[in-house]
Amino acid sequence: QQPVQSPQAVILREGEDAVINCSSSKALYSVHWYRQKHGEAPVFLMILLKGGEQKGHEKISASFNEKKQQSSLYLTASQLSYSGTYFCGTGRSGGSYIPTFGRGTSLIVHP
Amino acid sequence: EAEVAQSPRYKITEKSQAVAFWCDPISGHATLYWYRQILGQGPELLVQFQDESVVDDSQLPKDRFSAERLKGVDSTLKIQPAELGDSAMYLCASSLRARLDEQFFGPGTRLTVL
C-alpha cells in the first residue's frame, strides 16, 4: 500500500526550514528518501532502517518512528538547489523488499 | 562514476504498435527494478528482479507487458500492443541489495503513444 506524504507542496524562501512527512498503514522495515528535479531521474538522499541505522546525504536529516510507522525529512536552512519533488519509499517488514513510493511533495525554494 | 543506462531516451509510437525498452544496471547490482511514472505521481513498481528471477510483478499488466533479465545483467521491458494510457516515463533502477541499499535510477524513457 502506497505511503502517504504531507504536505503536497511547500514554498520557502532561501534559509527557511521545511519538514516533509511520510506515513504508512503497514509495518515498516525501512524508509528511503529521494529527490527528483523536473525532467530528471530520482536521486537517493537517505535510508532509515528499523533499529535506528541511518545513512545521510548533504545537510538533510530524517527520523524514523517505527511504532507510528512514520518518517520525517528535515531540510534546514534551505538552499535553491533543494527545489524539487521529494519521494519517500517504503518496504514491508519481513519477506521480500518490495518498494512502494508516495505521491511526492513538491518543494520550491525562492531567493 | 557508474550509472544505469537506458535506451531509448524518447519513444513516440502509435497505439497497437510494439515498443521495447532496454536497461543496463550498474555492474554487480543484483536487484533491478522497472518503474512507470506518470506526471505528478511517484514511481510505480512494475517488476523487480533479483538476478534473473522475478521477485515481484504484481503491478505489471501481463496481457500486454513483459520483462526479462535473461542473464541476470541487462533487462528489456516490452509493451505489445501499446495503448494511449501507456504514455509515461519508464524508469529503470538497480541496487546492490533490495532492502538495505539505495536505488540508482537511469535517465528513463519517455514514451508517448499517439
mmCIF file of C-alpha atoms in Angstrom:
data_model
loop_
_atom_site.group_PDB
_atom_site.id
_atom_site.type_symbol
_atom_site.label_atom_id
_atom_site.label_comp_id
_atom_site.label_asym_id
_atom_site.label_seq_id
_atom_site.Cartn_x
_atom_site.Cartn_y
_atom_site.Cartn_z
ATOM 1 C CA GLN A 1 0.000 0.000 0.000
ATOM 2 C CA GLN A 2 1.299 3.427 -1.000
ATOM 3 C CA PRO A 3 2.734 5.599 1.809
ATOM 4 C CA VAL A 4 1.064 8.957 2.364
ATOM 5 C CA GLN A 5 3.153 12.104 2.139
ATOM 6 C CA SER A 6 2.354 15.520 3.542
ATOM 7 C CA PRO A 7 2.253 18.297 2.688
ATOM 8 C CA GLN A 8 1.701 18.002 -1.060
ATOM 9 C CA ALA A 9 3.631 21.201 -1.699
ATOM 10 C CA VAL A 10 5.876 23.621 0.170
ATOM 11 C CA ILE A 11 7.076 27.061 -0.891
ATOM 12 C CA LEU A 12 10.004 28.549 1.003
ATOM 13 C CA ARG A 13 12.499 31.346 0.884
ATOM 14 C CA GLU A 14 16.186 30.535 0.978
ATOM 15 C CA GLY A 15 17.325 29.857 4.523
ATOM 16 C CA GLU A 16 13.950 28.662 5.806
ATOM 17 C CA ASP A 17 13.309 25.195 7.166
ATOM 18 C CA ALA A 18 10.875 22.541 5.985
ATOM 19 C CA VAL A 19 9.577 19.191 7.189
ATOM 20 C CA ILE A 20 8.121 16.519 4.928
ATOM 21 C CA ASN A 21 6.226 13.621 6.456
ATOM 22 C CA CYS A 22 5.679 10.062 5.255
ATOM 23 C CA SER A 23 3.328 7.598 6.909
ATOM 24 C CA SER A 24 2.291 4.030 6.204
ATOM 25 C CA SER A 25 -0.610 1.848 7.238
ATOM 26 C CA LYS A 26 1.688 -1.194 7.254
ATOM 27 C CA ALA A 27 4.622 -2.061 9.488
ATOM 28 C CA LEU A 28 7.841 -0.698 8.054
ATOM 29 C CA TYR A 29 11.312 -2.111 7.925
ATOM 30 C CA SER A 30 12.955 0.764 6.101
ATOM 31 C CA VAL A 31 12.238 4.162 4.586
ATOM 32 C CA HIS A 32 14.075 5.578 1.584
ATOM 33 C CA TRP A 33 14.025 9.250 0.602
ATOM 34 C CA TYR A 34 14.668 10.523 -2.934
ATOM 35 C CA ARG A 35 14.616 13.914 -4.635
ATOM 36 C CA GLN A 36 13.610 14.378 -8.253
ATOM 37 C CA LYS A 37 14.195 17.549 -10.209
ATOM 38 C CA HIS A 38 11.988 18.343 -13.163
ATOM 39 C CA GLY A 39 12.816 16.172 -16.159
ATOM 40 C CA GLU A 40 15.406 14.155 -14.264
ATOM 41 C CA ALA A 41 15.503 10.767 -12.547
ATOM 42 C CA PRO A 42 15.107 10.458 -8.775
ATOM 43 C CA VAL A 43 18.309 10.764 -6.771
ATOM 44 C CA PHE A 44 18.916 9.000 -3.472
ATOM 45 C CA LEU A 45 19.037 11.096 -0.306
ATOM 46 C CA MET A 46 18.747 8.818 2.684
ATOM 47 C CA ILE A 47 17.832 5.393 4.042
ATOM 48 C CA LEU A 48 16.450 4.852 7.529
ATOM 49 C CA LEU A 49 16.366 1.331 8.855
ATOM 50 C CA LYS A 50 14.441 -0.341 11.619
ATOM 51 C CA GLY A 51 16.659 -0.240 14.661
ATOM 52 C CA GLY A 52 17.860 3.289 14.052
ATOM 53 C CA GLU A 53 20.636 2.986 11.491
ATOM 54 C CA GLN A 54 20.667 5.987 9.222
ATOM 55 C CA LYS A 55 22.558 6.846 6.080
ATOM 56 C CA GLY A 56 22.545 10.548 5.288
ATOM 57 C CA HIS A 57 23.214 12.900 2.464
ATOM 58 C CA GLU A 58 24.144 16.578 2.302
ATOM 59 C CA LYS A 59 22.703 18.682 5.106
ATOM 60 C CA ILE A 60 19.357 16.937 5.175
ATOM 61 C CA SER A 61 18.328 14.798 8.109
ATOM 62 C CA ALA A 62 15.473 12.446 8.843
ATOM 63 C CA SER A 63 13.767 10.472 11.563
ATOM 64 C CA PHE A 64 12.017 7.112 11.563
ATOM 65 C CA ASN A 65 9.369 6.241 14.143
ATOM 66 C CA GLU A 66 8.782 2.517 13.758
ATOM 67 C CA LYS A 67 5.887 2.367 16.225
ATOM 68 C CA LYS A 68 3.983 5.127 14.469
ATOM 69 C CA GLN A 69 5.064 3.835 11.037
ATOM 70 C CA GLN A 70 6.185 7.319 10.103
ATOM 71 C CA SER A 71 9.242 9.101 8.818
ATOM 72 C CA SER A 72 10.023 12.795 8.531
ATOM 73 C CA LEU A 73 12.575 14.543 6.351
ATOM 74 C CA TYR A 74 14.091 17.758 7.717
ATOM 75 C CA LEU A 75 15.532 20.371 5.393
ATOM 76 C CA THR A 76 17.330 23.027 7.406
ATOM 77 C CA ALA A 77 18.383 26.398 6.012
ATOM 78 C CA SER A 78 17.008 25.553 2.563
ATOM 79 C CA GLN A 79 19.095 26.310 -0.485
ATOM 80 C CA LEU A 80 17.856 26.978 -4.007
ATOM 81 C CA SER A 81 19.244 23.590 -5.007
ATOM 82 C CA TYR A 82 16.786 21.882 -2.656
ATOM 83 C CA SER A 83 13.920 22.620 -5.030
ATOM 84 C CA GLY A 84 12.339 19.501 -6.481
ATOM 85 C CA THR A 85 9.896 16.758 -5.638
ATOM 86 C CA TYR A 86 10.671 14.569 -2.640
ATOM 87 C CA PHE A 87 9.509 10.970 -2.506
ATOM 88 C CA CYS A 88 9.550 8.521 0.330
ATOM 89 C CA GLY A 89 9.765 4.843 -0.488
ATOM 90 C CA THR A 90 8.796 2.156 1.945
ATOM 91 C CA GLY A 91 9.257 -1.576 2.182
ATOM 92 C CA ARG A 92 7.180 -4.005 4.160
ATOM 93 C CA SER A 93 8.602 -5.785 7.176
ATOM 94 C CA GLY A 94 9.588 -9.352 6.575
ATOM 95 C CA GLY A 95 9.778 -11.291 3.322
ATOM 96 C CA SER A 96 10.997 -9.718 0.118
ATOM 97 C CA TYR A 97 11.539 -5.983 -0.059
ATOM 98 C CA ILE A 98 9.001 -4.569 -2.495
ATOM 99 C CA PRO A 99 9.428 -0.790 -2.817
ATOM 100 C CA THR A 100 6.406 1.476 -2.852
ATOM 101 C CA PHE A 101 6.710 5.235 -3.331
ATOM 102 C CA GLY A 102 4.470 8.028 -2.116
ATOM 103 C CA ARG A 103 2.953 10.599 -4.463
ATOM 104 C CA GLY A 104 5.652 13.114 -3.626
ATOM 105 C CA THR A 105 5.997 16.552 -2.025
ATOM 106 C CA SER A 106 6.871 19.457 -4.284
ATOM 107 C CA LEU A 107 9.365 21.855 -2.683
ATOM 108 C CA ILE A 108 10.042 25.262 -4.210
ATOM 109 C CA VAL A 109 12.761 27.443 -2.726
ATOM 110 C CA HIS A 110 12.770 31.119 -3.750
ATOM 111 C CA PRO A 111 15.696 33.527 -3.417
ATOM 112 C CA GLU B 1 31.025 7.119 -11.749
ATOM 113 C CA ALA B 2 28.954 4.071 -12.678
ATOM 114 C CA GLU B 3 25.475 4.787 -13.998
ATOM 115 C CA VAL B 4 22.353 2.943 -15.030
ATOM 116 C CA ALA B 5 21.941 3.126 -18.786
ATOM 117 C CA GLN B 6 18.593 3.177 -20.561
ATOM 118 C CA SER B 7 17.606 3.401 -24.183
ATOM 119 C CA PRO B 8 15.926 4.903 -25.994
ATOM 120 C CA ARG B 9 15.533 8.178 -24.104
ATOM 121 C CA TYR B 10 12.390 9.087 -26.025
ATOM 122 C CA LYS B 11 9.927 6.954 -27.936
ATOM 123 C CA ILE B 12 6.870 8.030 -29.898
ATOM 124 C CA THR B 13 4.640 5.291 -31.190
ATOM 125 C CA GLU B 14 1.116 4.747 -32.398
ATOM 126 C CA LYS B 15 -1.330 2.714 -30.399
ATOM 127 C CA SER B 16 -1.346 -1.011 -31.131
ATOM 128 C CA GLN B 17 2.358 -0.932 -32.017
ATOM 129 C CA ALA B 18 5.027 -2.789 -30.051
ATOM 130 C CA VAL B 19 7.731 -0.966 -28.091
ATOM 131 C CA ALA B 20 10.759 -2.175 -26.171
ATOM 132 C CA PHE B 21 12.958 -0.501 -23.599
ATOM 133 C CA TRP B 22 16.434 -1.568 -22.558
ATOM 134 C CA CYS B 23 18.232 -1.141 -19.256
ATOM 135 C CA ASP B 24 21.814 -1.884 -18.245
ATOM 136 C CA PRO B 25 22.239 -1.668 -14.465
ATOM 137 C CA ILE B 26 25.377 -0.792 -12.557
ATOM 138 C CA SER B 27 27.821 -3.679 -12.682
ATOM 139 C CA GLY B 28 27.401 -6.022 -9.746
ATOM 140 C CA HIS B 29 23.907 -4.875 -8.817
ATOM 141 C CA ALA B 30 21.792 -7.952 -8.301
ATOM 142 C CA THR B 31 18.462 -6.158 -7.979
ATOM 143 C CA LEU B 32 16.849 -4.437 -10.945
ATOM 144 C CA TYR B 33 13.568 -2.528 -10.955
ATOM 145 C CA TRP B 34 11.306 -1.233 -13.710
ATOM 146 C CA TYR B 35 9.007 1.644 -12.748
ATOM 147 C CA ARG B 36 6.355 3.631 -14.548
ATOM 148 C CA GLN B 37 5.967 7.264 -13.543
ATOM 149 C CA ILE B 38 3.030 9.383 -14.590
ATOM 150 C CA LEU B 39 3.491 13.155 -14.357
ATOM 151 C CA GLY B 40 2.763 14.385 -10.848
ATOM 152 C CA GLN B 41 2.980 10.956 -9.228
ATOM 153 C CA GLY B 42 5.609 8.777 -7.640
ATOM 154 C CA PRO B 43 7.283 5.884 -9.433
ATOM 155 C CA GLU B 44 5.088 2.786 -9.575
ATOM 156 C CA LEU B 45 6.912 -0.539 -9.486
ATOM 157 C CA LEU B 46 6.150 -2.723 -12.484
ATOM 158 C CA VAL B 47 8.626 -5.546 -11.987
ATOM 159 C CA GLN B 48 11.543 -6.356 -9.695
ATOM 160 C CA PHE B 49 14.315 -8.836 -10.492
ATOM 161 C CA GLN B 50 16.809 -10.489 -8.201
ATOM 162 C CA ASP B 51 19.499 -11.676 -10.600
ATOM 163 C CA GLU B 52 17.467 -13.336 -13.363
ATOM 164 C CA SER B 53 14.447 -14.182 -11.204
ATOM 165 C CA VAL B 54 11.289 -12.130 -10.877
ATOM 166 C CA VAL B 55 10.699 -11.109 -7.260
ATOM 167 C CA ASP B 56 7.510 -9.160 -7.882
ATOM 168 C CA ASP B 57 5.458 -8.367 -10.974
ATOM 169 C CA SER B 58 2.083 -7.951 -9.319
ATOM 170 C CA GLN B 59 1.559 -4.496 -10.907
ATOM 171 C CA LEU B 60 2.684 -5.489 -14.380
ATOM 172 C CA PRO B 61 -0.218 -5.639 -16.880
ATOM 173 C CA LYS B 62 0.741 -9.061 -18.113
ATOM 174 C CA ASP B 63 -1.697 -9.087 -21.013
ATOM 175 C CA ARG B 64 0.462 -6.522 -22.772
ATOM 176 C CA PHE B 65 3.672 -6.032 -20.795
ATOM 177 C CA SER B 66 6.591 -8.424 -20.473
ATOM 178 C CA ALA B 67 10.009 -8.126 -18.897
ATOM 179 C CA GLU B 68 13.076 -10.287 -18.912
ATOM 180 C CA ARG B 69 16.571 -10.335 -17.481
ATOM 181 C CA LEU B 70 17.900 -13.470 -19.062
ATOM 182 C CA LYS B 71 21.498 -13.476 -17.844
ATOM 183 C CA GLY B 72 20.892 -11.514 -14.700
ATOM 184 C CA VAL B 73 22.524 -8.395 -16.117
ATOM 185 C CA ASP B 74 20.683 -6.159 -18.579
ATOM 186 C CA SER B 75 16.936 -6.187 -18.962
ATOM 187 C CA THR B 76 14.230 -5.484 -21.520
ATOM 188 C CA LEU B 77 10.689 -4.256 -20.931
ATOM 189 C CA LYS B 78 8.227 -4.738 -23.781
ATOM 190 C CA ILE B 79 4.738 -3.435 -24.431
ATOM 191 C CA GLN B 80 2.591 -5.054 -27.091
ATOM 192 C CA PRO B 81 0.248 -3.582 -28.104
ATOM 193 C CA ALA B 82 0.780 -0.063 -26.760
ATOM 194 C CA GLU B 83 -2.275 1.866 -25.597
ATOM 195 C CA LEU B 84 -2.818 5.603 -25.140
ATOM 196 C CA GLY B 85 -2.751 5.176 -21.358
ATOM 197 C CA ASP B 86 0.770 3.770 -21.502
ATOM 198 C CA SER B 87 2.208 7.234 -22.144
ATOM 199 C CA ALA B 88 4.555 7.838 -19.203
ATOM 200 C CA MET B 89 8.170 7.865 -18.107
ATOM 201 C CA TYR B 90 9.632 4.376 -17.709
ATOM 202 C CA LEU B 91 12.437 4.281 -15.195
ATOM 203 C CA CYS B 92 14.928 1.529 -14.535
ATOM 204 C CA ALA B 93 16.825 1.341 -11.267
ATOM 205 C CA SER B 94 19.318 -1.023 -9.680
ATOM 206 C CA SER B 95 20.708 -1.687 -6.235
ATOM 207 C CA LEU B 96 23.206 -3.998 -4.582
ATOM 208 C CA ARG B 97 20.679 -5.384 -2.162
ATOM 209 C CA ALA B 98 16.982 -4.662 -2.271
ATOM 210 C CA ARG B 99 16.280 -3.739 1.315
ATOM 211 C CA LEU B 100 19.404 -2.086 2.590
ATOM 212 C CA ASP B 101 20.831 -0.105 -0.262
ATOM 213 C CA GLU B 102 19.951 2.925 -2.310
ATOM 214 C CA GLN B 103 18.474 2.590 -5.749
ATOM 215 C CA PHE B 104 20.334 4.174 -8.632
ATOM 216 C CA PHE B 105 17.954 5.353 -11.309
ATOM 217 C CA GLY B 106 18.608 5.585 -15.004
ATOM 218 C CA PRO B 107 17.587 8.657 -17.044
ATOM 219 C CA GLY B 108 14.335 6.984 -18.099
ATOM 220 C CA THR B 109 12.499 6.512 -21.369
ATOM 221 C CA ARG B 110 9.721 8.987 -22.124
ATOM 222 C CA LEU B 111 7.011 7.092 -24.028
ATOM 223 C CA THR B 112 4.317 8.902 -25.979
ATOM 224 C CA VAL B 113 1.549 6.817 -27.530
ATOM 225 C CA LEU B 114 -0.474 8.573 -30.236
#
